[in-house]
Amino acid sequence: MQHSIFIVDDQPAFRNALDKQLSRMQHRVRSFSSGQELFLAVEEEAPNIVLLDLKMPGMSGLDVLKTLHLKAPEAVVILLTAYGTVEDAVSAMKLGAFDFLIKTVDLESVEPVINRALEY
């Protein structure tokens, strides 16, 4: 079964690499550079999973997460960051994030988390 995964990250290289990796896993992937773009897309289609960058210009990932749960309550959200702190992780979980991943060059670590989120 093909699942809908939305990626929100302001870094085009990371976003594109993640898009390719998830597409190889046979998921339907859409990518966005901001929370505003995500919200427009969610009006058309509710995703199964949202991979959401924590640190973005404009709306932060935590700000997006707060609003996203109102617009797409069934979406499973996984926060991504290169600069994660324990406080950020705790805040994300309190706001309903499913998991919190540190961005790495090794995208293979994303697959097990996606599979767990889909089982959830």
Coordinates of C-alpha atoms in Angstrom, one line a residue:
M1 CA 0.0 0.0 0.0
Q2 CA 1.3 3.4 -0.9
H3 CA 1.3 6.0 1.8
S4 CA 1.4 9.8 1.6
I5 CA 4.5 11.4 3.1
F6 CA 5.0 15.2 3.2
I7 CA 8.5 16.6 3.8
V8 CA 8.9 20.1 5.1
D9 CA 12.5 21.4 5.2
D10 CA 14.1 24.7 4.1
Q11 CA 17.3 23.0 2.9
P12 CA 16.7 21.9 -0.7
A13 CA 19.6 19.4 -0.8
F14 CA 18.4 17.5 2.3
R15 CA 14.7 17.7 1.2
N16 CA 15.5 16.3 -2.2
A17 CA 17.7 13.5 -0.9
L18 CA 14.9 12.5 1.6
D19 CA 12.3 12.7 -1.2
K20 CA 14.3 10.3 -3.4
Q21 CA 14.9 7.9 -0.5
L22 CA 11.2 7.7 0.4
S23 CA 10.1 7.5 -3.2
R24 CA 12.4 4.4 -3.6
M25 CA 10.4 2.9 -0.7
Q26 CA 7.3 3.2 -2.9
H27 CA 5.7 6.1 -1.0
R28 CA 3.9 9.0 -2.5
V29 CA 6.1 11.9 -1.5
R30 CA 5.5 15.7 -1.7
S31 CA 8.1 18.2 -0.5
F32 CA 7.7 21.8 0.8
S33 CA 10.2 24.5 1.9
S34 CA 7.9 26.1 4.5
G35 CA 5.0 25.5 6.8
Q36 CA 2.9 27.9 4.7
E37 CA 3.4 25.6 1.7
L38 CA 2.5 22.6 3.8
F39 CA -0.8 24.1 5.0
L40 CA -1.9 24.9 1.4
A41 CA -1.2 21.2 0.4
V42 CA -3.0 19.8 3.5
E43 CA -6.2 21.6 2.3
E44 CA -6.1 19.3 -0.7
E45 CA -4.8 16.1 0.8
A46 CA -4.2 14.9 4.3
P47 CA -0.8 13.1 4.6
N48 CA -0.2 9.9 6.5
I49 CA 3.2 11.1 7.7
V50 CA 4.9 14.6 7.9
L51 CA 8.6 14.9 8.2
L52 CA 9.0 18.4 9.7
D53 CA 12.2 20.4 10.1
L54 CA 12.5 22.0 13.5
K55 CA 14.6 25.1 12.6
M56 CA 13.1 27.0 9.6
P57 CA 12.9 30.7 8.8
G58 CA 9.5 32.1 9.5
M59 CA 7.4 29.5 11.2
S60 CA 9.5 27.0 13.3
G61 CA 8.7 23.3 13.2
L62 CA 7.0 23.6 16.6
D63 CA 4.8 26.4 15.4
V64 CA 3.9 24.4 12.3
L65 CA 3.2 21.3 14.5
K66 CA 0.7 23.3 16.7
T67 CA -1.4 24.3 13.7
L68 CA -0.9 21.1 11.7
H69 CA -2.7 19.0 14.4
L70 CA -5.8 21.2 13.8
K71 CA -5.7 20.9 10.0
A72 CA -4.6 17.2 9.7
P73 CA -5.2 15.5 13.1
E74 CA -4.5 12.0 11.8
A75 CA -1.1 12.8 10.4
V76 CA 1.9 11.3 12.2
V77 CA 4.6 14.0 12.6
I78 CA 8.3 13.2 12.9
L79 CA 10.5 16.2 13.7
L80 CA 13.9 16.6 12.0
T81 CA 16.8 18.7 13.2
A82 CA 20.5 19.1 12.9
Y83 CA 20.6 21.0 16.2
G84 CA 18.4 19.0 18.5
T85 CA 18.2 19.6 22.2
V86 CA 16.5 17.6 24.9
E87 CA 14.2 20.7 25.5
D88 CA 13.2 20.7 21.8
A89 CA 12.5 16.9 21.8
V90 CA 10.3 17.3 25.0
S91 CA 8.4 20.2 23.5
A92 CA 7.8 18.3 20.2
M93 CA 6.5 15.2 22.1
K94 CA 4.2 17.4 24.2
L95 CA 2.8 18.9 21.1
G96 CA 2.1 15.4 19.7
A97 CA 5.1 14.5 17.6
F98 CA 5.6 10.8 17.0
D99 CA 9.4 10.9 17.0
F100 CA 12.4 13.2 16.8
L101 CA 15.2 12.5 14.4
I102 CA 18.6 14.1 14.1
K103 CA 19.5 14.9 10.5
T104 CA 22.4 12.9 9.2
V105 CA 24.0 12.1 5.9
D106 CA 22.9 8.5 6.4
L107 CA 19.3 8.5 5.3
E108 CA 19.0 4.7 6.0
S109 CA 18.1 5.6 9.6
V110 CA 14.9 7.2 8.4
E111 CA 13.4 4.0 7.0
P112 CA 12.8 2.2 10.4
V113 CA 11.2 5.3 11.9
I114 CA 8.9 5.6 8.9
N115 CA 7.9 1.9 9.1
R116 CA 7.2 2.3 12.9
A117 CA 5.1 5.4 12.2
L118 CA 3.1 3.6 9.5
E119 CA 2.4 0.7 11.9
Y120 CA 1.2 3.2 14.5

